[in-house]
CSV table of C-alpha atoms and ligand atoms in Angstrom, one decimal:
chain,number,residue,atom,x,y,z
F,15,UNK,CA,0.0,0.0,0.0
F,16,UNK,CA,1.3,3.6,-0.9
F,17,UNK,CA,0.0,6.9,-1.0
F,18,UNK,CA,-2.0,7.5,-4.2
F,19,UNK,CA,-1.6,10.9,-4.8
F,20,UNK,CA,1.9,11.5,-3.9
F,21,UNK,CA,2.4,8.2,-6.4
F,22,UNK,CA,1.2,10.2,-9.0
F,23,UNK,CA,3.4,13.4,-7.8
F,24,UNK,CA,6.5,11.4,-7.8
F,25,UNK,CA,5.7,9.4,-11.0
F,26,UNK,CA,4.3,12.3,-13.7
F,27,UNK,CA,7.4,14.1,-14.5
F,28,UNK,CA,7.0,18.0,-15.0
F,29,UNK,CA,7.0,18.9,-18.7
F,30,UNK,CA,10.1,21.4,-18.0
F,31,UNK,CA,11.9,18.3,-16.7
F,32,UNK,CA,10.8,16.3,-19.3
F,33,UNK,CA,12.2,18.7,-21.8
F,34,UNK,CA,15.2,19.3,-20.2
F,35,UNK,CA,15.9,15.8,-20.1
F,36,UNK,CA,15.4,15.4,-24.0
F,37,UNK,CA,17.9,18.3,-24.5
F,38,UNK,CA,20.8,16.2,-22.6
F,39,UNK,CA,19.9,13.3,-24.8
F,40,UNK,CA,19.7,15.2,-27.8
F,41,UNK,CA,22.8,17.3,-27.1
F,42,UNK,CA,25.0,13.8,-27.3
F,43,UNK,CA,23.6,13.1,-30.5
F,44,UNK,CA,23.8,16.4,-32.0
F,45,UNK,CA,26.3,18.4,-29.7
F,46,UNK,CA,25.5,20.5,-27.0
F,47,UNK,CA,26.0,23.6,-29.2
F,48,UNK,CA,23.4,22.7,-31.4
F,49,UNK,CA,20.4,22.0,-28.8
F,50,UNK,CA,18.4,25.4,-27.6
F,51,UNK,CA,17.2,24.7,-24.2
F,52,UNK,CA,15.5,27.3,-22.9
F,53,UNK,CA,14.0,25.1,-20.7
F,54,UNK,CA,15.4,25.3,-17.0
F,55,UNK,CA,15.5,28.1,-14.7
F,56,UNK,CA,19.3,27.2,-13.4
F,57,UNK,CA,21.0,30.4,-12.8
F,58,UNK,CA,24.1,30.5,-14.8
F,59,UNK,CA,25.6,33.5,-13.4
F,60,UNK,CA,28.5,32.4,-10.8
F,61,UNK,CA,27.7,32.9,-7.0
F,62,UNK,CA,29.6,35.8,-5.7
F,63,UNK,CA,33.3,35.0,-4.9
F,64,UNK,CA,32.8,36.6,-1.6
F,65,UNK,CA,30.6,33.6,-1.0
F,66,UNK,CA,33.1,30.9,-1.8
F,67,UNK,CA,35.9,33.3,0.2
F,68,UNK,CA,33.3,32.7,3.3
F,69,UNK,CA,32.7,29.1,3.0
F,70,UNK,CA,37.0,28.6,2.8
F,71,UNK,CA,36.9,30.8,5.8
F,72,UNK,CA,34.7,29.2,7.9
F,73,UNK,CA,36.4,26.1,7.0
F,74,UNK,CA,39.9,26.6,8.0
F,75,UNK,CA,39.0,29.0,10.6
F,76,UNK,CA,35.8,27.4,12.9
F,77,UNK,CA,35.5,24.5,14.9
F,78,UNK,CA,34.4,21.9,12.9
F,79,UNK,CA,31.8,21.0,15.3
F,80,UNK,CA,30.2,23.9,16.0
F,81,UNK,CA,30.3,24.4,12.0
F,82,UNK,CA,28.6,21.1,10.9
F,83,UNK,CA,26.6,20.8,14.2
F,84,UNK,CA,22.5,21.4,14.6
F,85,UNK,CA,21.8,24.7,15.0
F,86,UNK,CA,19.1,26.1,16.5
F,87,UNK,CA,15.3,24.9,14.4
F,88,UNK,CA,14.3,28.9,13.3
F,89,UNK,CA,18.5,29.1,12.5
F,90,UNK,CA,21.4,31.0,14.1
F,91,UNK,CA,20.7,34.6,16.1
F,92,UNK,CA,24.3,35.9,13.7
F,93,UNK,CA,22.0,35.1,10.6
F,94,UNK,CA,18.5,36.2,11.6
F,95,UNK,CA,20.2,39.6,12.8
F,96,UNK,CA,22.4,40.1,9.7
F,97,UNK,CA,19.3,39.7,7.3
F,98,UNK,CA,17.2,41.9,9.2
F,99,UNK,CA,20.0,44.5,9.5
F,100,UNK,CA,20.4,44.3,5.5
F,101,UNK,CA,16.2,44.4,5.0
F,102,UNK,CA,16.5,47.5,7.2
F,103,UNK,CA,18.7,49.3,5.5
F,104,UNK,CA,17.1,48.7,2.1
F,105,UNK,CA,13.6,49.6,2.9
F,106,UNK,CA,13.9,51.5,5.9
F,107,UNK,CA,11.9,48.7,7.9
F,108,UNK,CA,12.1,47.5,11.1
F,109,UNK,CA,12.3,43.8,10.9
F,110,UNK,CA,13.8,42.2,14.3
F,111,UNK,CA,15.9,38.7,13.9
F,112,UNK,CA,12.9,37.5,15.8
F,113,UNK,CA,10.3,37.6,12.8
F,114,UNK,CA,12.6,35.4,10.8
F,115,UNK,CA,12.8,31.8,10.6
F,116,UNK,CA,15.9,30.4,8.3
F,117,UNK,CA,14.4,27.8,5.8
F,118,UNK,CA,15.9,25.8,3.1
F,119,UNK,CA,14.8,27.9,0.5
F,120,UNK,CA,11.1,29.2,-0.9
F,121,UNK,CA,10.3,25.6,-1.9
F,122,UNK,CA,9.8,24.1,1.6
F,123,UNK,CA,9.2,27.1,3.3
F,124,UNK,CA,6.0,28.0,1.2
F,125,UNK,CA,4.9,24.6,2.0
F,126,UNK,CA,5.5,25.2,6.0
F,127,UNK,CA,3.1,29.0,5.2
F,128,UNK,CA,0.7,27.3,3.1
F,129,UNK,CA,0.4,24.1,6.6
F,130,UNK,CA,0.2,27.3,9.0
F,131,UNK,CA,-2.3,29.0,7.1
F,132,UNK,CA,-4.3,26.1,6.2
F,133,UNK,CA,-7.5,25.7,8.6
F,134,UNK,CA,-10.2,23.4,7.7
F,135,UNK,CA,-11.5,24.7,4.1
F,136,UNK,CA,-8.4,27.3,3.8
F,137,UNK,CA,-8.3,28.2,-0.2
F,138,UNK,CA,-5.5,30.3,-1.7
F,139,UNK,CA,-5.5,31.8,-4.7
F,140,UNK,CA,-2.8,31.9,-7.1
F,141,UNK,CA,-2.5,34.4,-10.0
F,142,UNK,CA,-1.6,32.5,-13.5
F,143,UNK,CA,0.4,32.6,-14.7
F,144,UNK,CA,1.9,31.0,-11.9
F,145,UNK,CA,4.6,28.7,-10.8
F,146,UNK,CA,3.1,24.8,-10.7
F,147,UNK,CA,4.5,24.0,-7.9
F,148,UNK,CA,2.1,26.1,-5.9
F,149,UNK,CA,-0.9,23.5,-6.6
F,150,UNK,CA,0.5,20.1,-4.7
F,151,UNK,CA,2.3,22.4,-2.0
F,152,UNK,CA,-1.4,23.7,-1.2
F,153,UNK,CA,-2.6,20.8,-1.7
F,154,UNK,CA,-0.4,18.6,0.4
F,155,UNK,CA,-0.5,21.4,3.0
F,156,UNK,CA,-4.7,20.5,3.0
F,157,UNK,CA,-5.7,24.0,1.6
F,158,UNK,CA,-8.0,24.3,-1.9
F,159,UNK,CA,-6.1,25.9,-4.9
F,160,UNK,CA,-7.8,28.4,-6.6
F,161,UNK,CA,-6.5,30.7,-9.9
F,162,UNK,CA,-7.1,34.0,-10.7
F,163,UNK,CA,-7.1,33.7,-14.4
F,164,UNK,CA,-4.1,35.8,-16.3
F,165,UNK,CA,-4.2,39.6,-16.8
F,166,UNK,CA,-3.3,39.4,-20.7
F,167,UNK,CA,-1.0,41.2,-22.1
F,168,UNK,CA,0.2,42.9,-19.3
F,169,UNK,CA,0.5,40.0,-16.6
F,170,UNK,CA,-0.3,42.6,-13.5
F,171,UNK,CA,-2.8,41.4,-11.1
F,172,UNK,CA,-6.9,41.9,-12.8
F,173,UNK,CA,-8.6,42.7,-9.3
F,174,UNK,CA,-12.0,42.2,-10.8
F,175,UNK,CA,-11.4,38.5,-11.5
F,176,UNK,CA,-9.4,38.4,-8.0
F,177,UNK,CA,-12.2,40.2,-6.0
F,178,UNK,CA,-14.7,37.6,-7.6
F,179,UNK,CA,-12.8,34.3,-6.4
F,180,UNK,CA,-12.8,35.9,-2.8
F,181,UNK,CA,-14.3,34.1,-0.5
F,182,UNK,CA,-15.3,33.6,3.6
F,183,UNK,CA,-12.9,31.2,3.1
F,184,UNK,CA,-9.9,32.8,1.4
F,185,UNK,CA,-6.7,32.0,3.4
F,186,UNK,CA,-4.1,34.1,1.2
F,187,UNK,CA,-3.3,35.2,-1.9
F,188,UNK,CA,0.5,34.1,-3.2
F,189,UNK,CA,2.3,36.9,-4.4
F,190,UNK,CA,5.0,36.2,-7.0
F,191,UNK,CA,6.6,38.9,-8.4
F,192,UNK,CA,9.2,39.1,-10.4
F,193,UNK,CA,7.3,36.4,-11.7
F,194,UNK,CA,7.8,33.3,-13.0
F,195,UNK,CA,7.3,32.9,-15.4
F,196,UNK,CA,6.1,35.8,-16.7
F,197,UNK,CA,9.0,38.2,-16.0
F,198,UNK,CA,7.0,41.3,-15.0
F,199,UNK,CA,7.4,42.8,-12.1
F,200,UNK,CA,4.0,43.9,-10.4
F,201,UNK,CA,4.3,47.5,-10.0
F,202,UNK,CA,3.6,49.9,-6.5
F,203,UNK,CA,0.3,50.8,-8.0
F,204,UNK,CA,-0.8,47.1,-8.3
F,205,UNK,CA,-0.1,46.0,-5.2
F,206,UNK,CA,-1.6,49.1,-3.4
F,207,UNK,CA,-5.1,48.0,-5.2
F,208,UNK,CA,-4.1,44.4,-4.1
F,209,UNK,CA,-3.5,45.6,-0.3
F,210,UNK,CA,-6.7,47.6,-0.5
F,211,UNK,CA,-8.9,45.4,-1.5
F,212,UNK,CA,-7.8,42.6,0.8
F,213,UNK,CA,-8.0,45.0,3.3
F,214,UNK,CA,-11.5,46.0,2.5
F,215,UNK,CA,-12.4,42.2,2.1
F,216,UNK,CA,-10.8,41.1,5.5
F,217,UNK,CA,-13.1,43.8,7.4
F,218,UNK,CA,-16.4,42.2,5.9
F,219,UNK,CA,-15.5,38.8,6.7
F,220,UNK,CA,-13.8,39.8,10.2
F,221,UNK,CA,-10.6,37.6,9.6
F,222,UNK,CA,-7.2,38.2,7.9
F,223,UNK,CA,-6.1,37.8,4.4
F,224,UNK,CA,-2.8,36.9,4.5
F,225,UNK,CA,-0.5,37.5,1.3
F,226,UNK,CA,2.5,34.9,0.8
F,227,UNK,CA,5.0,36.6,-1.1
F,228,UNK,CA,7.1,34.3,-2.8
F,229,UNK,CA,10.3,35.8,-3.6
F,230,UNK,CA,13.1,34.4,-4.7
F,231,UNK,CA,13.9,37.2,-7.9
F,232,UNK,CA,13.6,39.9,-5.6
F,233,UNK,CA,16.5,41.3,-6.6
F,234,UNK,CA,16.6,40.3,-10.1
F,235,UNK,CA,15.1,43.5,-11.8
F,236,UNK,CA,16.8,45.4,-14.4
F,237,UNK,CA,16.5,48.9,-16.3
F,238,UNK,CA,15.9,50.9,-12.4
F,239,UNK,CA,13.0,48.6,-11.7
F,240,UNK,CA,12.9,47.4,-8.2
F,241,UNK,CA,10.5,45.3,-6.4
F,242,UNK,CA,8.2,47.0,-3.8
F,243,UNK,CA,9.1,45.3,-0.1
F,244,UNK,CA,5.5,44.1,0.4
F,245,UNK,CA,5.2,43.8,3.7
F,246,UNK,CA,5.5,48.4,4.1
F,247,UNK,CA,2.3,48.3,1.9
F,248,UNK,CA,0.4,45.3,3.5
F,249,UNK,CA,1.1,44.3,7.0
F,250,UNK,CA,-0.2,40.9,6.6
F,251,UNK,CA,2.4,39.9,4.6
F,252,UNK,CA,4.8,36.6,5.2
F,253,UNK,CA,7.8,37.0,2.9
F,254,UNK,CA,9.0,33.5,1.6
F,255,UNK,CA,12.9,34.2,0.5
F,256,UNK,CA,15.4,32.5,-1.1
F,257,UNK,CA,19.0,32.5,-2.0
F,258,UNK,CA,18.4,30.0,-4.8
F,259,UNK,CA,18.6,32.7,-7.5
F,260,UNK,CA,20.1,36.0,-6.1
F,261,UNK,CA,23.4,33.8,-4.9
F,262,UNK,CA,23.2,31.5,-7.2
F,263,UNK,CA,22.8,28.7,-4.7
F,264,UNK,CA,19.6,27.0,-6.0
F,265,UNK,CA,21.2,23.3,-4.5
F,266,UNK,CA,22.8,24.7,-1.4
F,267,UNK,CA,18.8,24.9,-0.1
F,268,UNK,CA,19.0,28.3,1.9
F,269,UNK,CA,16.2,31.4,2.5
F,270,UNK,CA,14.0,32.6,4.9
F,271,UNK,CA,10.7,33.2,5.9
F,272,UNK,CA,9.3,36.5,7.6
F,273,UNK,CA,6.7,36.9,9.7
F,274,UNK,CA,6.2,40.7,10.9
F,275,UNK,CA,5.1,40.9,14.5
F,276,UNK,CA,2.7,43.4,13.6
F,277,UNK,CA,0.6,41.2,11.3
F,278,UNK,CA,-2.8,39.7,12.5
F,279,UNK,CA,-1.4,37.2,14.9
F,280,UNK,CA,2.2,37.4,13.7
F,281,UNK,CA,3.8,36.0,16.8
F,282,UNK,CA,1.3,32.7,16.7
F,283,UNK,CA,1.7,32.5,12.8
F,284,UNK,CA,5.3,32.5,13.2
F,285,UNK,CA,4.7,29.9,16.0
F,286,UNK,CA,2.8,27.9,13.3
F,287,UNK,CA,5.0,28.1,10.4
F,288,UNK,CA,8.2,26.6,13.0
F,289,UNK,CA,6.0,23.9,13.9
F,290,UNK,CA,4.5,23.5,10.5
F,291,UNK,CA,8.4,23.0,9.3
F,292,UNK,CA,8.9,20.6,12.1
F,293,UNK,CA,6.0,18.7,11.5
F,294,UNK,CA,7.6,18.3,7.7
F,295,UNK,CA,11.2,17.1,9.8
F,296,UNK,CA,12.8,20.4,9.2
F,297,UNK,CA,15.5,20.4,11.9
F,298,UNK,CA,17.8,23.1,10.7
F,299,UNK,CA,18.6,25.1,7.6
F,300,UNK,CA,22.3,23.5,6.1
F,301,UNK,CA,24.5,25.3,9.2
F,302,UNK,CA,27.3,25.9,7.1
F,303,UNK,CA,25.1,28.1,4.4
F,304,UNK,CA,23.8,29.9,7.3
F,305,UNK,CA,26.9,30.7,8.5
F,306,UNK,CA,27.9,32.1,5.1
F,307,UNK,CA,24.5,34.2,4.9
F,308,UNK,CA,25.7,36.0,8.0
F,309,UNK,CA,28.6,37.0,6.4
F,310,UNK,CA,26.9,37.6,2.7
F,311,UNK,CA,23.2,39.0,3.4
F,312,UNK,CA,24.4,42.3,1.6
F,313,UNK,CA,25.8,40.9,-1.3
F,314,UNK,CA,23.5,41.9,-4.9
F,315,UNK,CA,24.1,39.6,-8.3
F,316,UNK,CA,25.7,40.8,-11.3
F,317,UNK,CA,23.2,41.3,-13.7
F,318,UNK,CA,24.8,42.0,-16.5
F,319,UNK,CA,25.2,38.8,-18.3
F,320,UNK,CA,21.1,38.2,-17.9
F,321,UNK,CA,20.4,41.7,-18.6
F,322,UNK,CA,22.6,41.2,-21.7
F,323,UNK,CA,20.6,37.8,-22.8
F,324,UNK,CA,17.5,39.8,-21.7
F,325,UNK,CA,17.7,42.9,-24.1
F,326,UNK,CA,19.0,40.8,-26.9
F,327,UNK,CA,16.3,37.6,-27.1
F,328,UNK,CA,13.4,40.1,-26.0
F,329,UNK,CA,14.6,42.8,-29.0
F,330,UNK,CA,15.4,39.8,-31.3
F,331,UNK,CA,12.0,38.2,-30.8
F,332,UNK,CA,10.2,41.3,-31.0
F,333,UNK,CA,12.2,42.0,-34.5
F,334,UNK,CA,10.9,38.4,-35.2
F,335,UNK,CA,7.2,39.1,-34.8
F,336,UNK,CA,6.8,37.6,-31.5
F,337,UNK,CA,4.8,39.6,-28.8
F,338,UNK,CA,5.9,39.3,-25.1
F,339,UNK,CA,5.5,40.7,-21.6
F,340,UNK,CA,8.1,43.6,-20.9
F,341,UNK,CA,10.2,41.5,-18.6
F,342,UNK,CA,11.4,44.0,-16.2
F,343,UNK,CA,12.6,41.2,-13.5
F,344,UNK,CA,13.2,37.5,-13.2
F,345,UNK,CA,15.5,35.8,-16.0
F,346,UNK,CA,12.5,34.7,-17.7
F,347,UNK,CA,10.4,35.9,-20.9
F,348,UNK,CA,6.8,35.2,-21.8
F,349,UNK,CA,6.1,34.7,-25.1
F,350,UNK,CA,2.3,34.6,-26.9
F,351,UNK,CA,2.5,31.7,-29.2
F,352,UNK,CA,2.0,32.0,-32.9
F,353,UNK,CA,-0.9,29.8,-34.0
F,354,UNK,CA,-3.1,30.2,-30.3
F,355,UNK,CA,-1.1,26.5,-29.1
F,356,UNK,CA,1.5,27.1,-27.0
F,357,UNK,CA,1.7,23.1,-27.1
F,358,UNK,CA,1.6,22.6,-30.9
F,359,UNK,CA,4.3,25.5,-30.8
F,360,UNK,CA,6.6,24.2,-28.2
F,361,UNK,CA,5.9,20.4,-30.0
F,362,UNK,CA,7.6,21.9,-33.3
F,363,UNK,CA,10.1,23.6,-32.0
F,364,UNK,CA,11.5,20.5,-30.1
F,365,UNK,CA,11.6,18.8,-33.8
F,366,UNK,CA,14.2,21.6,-34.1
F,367,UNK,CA,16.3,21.3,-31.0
F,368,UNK,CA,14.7,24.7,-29.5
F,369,UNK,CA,13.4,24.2,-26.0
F,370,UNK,CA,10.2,26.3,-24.7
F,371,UNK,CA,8.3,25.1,-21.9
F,372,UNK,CA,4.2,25.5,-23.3
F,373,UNK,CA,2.5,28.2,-20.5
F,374,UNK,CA,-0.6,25.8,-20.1
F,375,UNK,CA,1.0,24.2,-17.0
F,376,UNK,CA,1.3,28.0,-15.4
F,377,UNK,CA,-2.4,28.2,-15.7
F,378,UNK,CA,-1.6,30.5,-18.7
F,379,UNK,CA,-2.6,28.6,-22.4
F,380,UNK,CA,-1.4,30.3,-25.5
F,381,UNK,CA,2.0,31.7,-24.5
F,382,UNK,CA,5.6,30.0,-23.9
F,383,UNK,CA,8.4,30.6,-21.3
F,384,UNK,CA,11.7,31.0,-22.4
F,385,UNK,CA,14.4,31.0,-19.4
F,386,UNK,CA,17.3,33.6,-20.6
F,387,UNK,CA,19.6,31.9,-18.1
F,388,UNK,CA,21.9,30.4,-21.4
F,389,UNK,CA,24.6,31.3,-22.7
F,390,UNK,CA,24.5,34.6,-25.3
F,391,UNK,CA,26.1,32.7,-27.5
F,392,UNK,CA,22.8,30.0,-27.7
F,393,UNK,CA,20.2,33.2,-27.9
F,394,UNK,CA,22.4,34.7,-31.0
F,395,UNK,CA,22.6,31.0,-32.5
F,396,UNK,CA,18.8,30.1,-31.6
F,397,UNK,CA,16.9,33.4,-33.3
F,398,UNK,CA,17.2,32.4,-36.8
F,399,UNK,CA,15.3,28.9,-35.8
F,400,UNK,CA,12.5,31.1,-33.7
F,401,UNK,CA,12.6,33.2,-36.8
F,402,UNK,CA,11.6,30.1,-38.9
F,403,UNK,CA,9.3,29.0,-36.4
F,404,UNK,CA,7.4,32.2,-36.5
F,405,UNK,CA,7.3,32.1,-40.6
F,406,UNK,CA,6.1,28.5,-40.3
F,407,UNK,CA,3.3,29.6,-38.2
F,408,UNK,CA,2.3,32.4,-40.2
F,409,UNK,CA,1.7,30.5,-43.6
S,18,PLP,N1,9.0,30.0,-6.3
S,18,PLP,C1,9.3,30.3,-7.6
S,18,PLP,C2,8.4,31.3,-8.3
S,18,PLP,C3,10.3,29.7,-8.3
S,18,PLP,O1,10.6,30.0,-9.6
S,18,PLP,C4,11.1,28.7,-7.6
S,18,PLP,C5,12.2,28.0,-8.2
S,18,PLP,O2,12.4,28.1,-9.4
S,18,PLP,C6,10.8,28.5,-6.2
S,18,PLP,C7,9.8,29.1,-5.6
S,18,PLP,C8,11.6,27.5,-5.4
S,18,PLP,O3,12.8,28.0,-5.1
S,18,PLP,P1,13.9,27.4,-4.1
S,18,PLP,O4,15.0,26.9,-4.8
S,18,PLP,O5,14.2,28.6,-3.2
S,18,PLP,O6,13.1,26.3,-3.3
């Protein structure tokens, strides 16, 4: 006997993994240079060398004991204080190494939110597009999945449609921005509306609305764009963070959550979300990663390579015929496929070694996500073959 549903979890691969898998294959018959994947979000900018500088540091200089040992469960005080001194002095804010609880990364931690949130009948709504994983991590958690259907072309949040799927019942609304996969980045003015009318709807049915802001692109915006801290607009607001993409650490399994004291029962959510994690057999975050976030909180990526990828796929596409979101953050573009099917589209290209992942599985039918985490020389290579894709499609 076996658990049915997770069966199914564990046995239907992802269609991102799927392709990416067919690109390795295809890439030892063909050559790697001559397969497009833009399948994967796998940052491909190297972490900061201040971070490997720490790690070597705290190897040769701590006590290997204390280094590999458990740490505390919500992770070390020298961690929690140095990313609430570097939140501080960003936004202002006043976030106390108490609010935060060291997780291994947005993954798990949204899943620990989604069990604290999740009362008997708890929905959350997700905005498509949206990132799939959402679904069996509310699932699993016991809460109903809803979507907000997309906000086409512009990929903001449509409040109407949101407003509509609000119900007695509504738990939270997951905030992903920069999205994946879209790109965009909501802006100040869309998440005031957001913020007032969760606010307004919280008052009529006398409980919070909680939003889960799932951010691990925070800091990957480009052209001045930067991402409102969500939590100075809407109080009842727990941050899920991760290093996964800003460090470049996406297997080291390292983030945080925060849980502001001043939101509606912040000191019992936080309470909820520790035991929620526990309950899921987090012990501790990877000490030796936490150890090097003390020391690296402050440190930004290098953009420049992805903004470099970015301006010269989204111009070339555009050149091509192709209509996309403006992707102001993330490293990902979303692309409206020629012909209506995103599936059909991304079928075809595959015939010609070019990898896009088909938007249907981000609730989002009709458009394609192309990760611009490659190497320039594979977007300058691949636009002649989305060039002759587009003229296929046009005929
Ligand atoms: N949320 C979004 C929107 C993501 O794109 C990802 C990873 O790609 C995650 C969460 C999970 O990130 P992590 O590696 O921090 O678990």
């Amino acid at each position: 006997m076996y658990n049915a549903q997770t069966y199914l979890l564990g046995a239907n691969r992802s269609c991102i993994r799927e392709l990416s898998e067919f690109g390795r294959s295809r890439a030892q018959v063909v050559g790697r240079e001559n397969v497009f994947d833009y399948s994967l979000g796998n940052p491909s900018i190297p972490t900061p060398p201040q971070v490997t500088e720490a790690i070597y540091r705290l190897l040769a200089e701590m006590d290997p004991q204390q280094l590999h040992g458990y740490t505390t469960s919500v992770g070390d005080f020298e961690t929690r204080k140095a990313i609430a001194d570097d939140l501080n002095s960003r936004y202002g804010s006043a976030v106390s190494p108490e609010e935060l609880f060291i997780g291994c990364g947005a993954a798990p931690e949204l899943c620990a939110v989604f069990k604290a949130l999740a009362v008997p009948g708890a929905e959350f709504l997700a905005i498509a597009p949206y990132f799939p994983e959402y679904k069996p991590f509310v699932e699993s958690a016991g809460g109903v999945f809803k979507v907000v259907p997309p906000d086409v072309p512009d990929f903001q949040i449509p409040m109407d449609a949101l407003e509509a799927r609000i119900t007695p019942n509504t738990a939270a609304v997951i905030v992903n921005s920069p999205n994946n996969p879209s790109g965009v980045v909501y802006t100040e003015e869309t998440l005031r509306a957001l913020a007032a009318l969760l606010t307004e709807k919280a008052k009529q049915y006398g409980h919070a609305i909680y939003i889960v802001a799932d951010e691990p692109y925070r800091e990957l915006t480009y052209d001045g764009v930067v991402t409102p801290f969500l939590p100075l607009i809407y109080p009842d607001t727990v941050v899920c963070y991760s290093y996964s993409k800003s460090l470049s650490l996406p297997g080291e399994r390292i983030g945080y959550v925060y849980v502001p004291k001043d939101a509606c029962d912040g000191r019992e959510l936080y309470l909820a979300i520790a035991g929620a994690a526990r309950a899921s057999g987090h012990v501790c975050a990877p000490s030796i990663w936490q150890k090097v976030i003390a020391k690296c909180a402050h440190l930004r990526p290098d953009l420049a390579v992805y903004d470099k990828n970015r301006r010269a796929l989204y111009q070339g596409l555009l050149e091509c015929g192709y209509e996309a979101a403006k992707p102001d953050g993330a490293f990902y573009l979303f692309v409206k496929a020629p012909g209506g099917d995103a599936r059909v589209f991304s079928d075809r290209a595959k015939e010609k070694d070019l990898l896009v992942v088909p938007g249907d599985g981000f609730g989002c039918p009709g458009y394609f996500r192309v990760c611009y985490c490659v190497s320039y020389d594979q977007i300058r290579r691949s636009l002649p073959i989305f060039k002759l894709m587009m003229e296929e499609f046009s005929r």
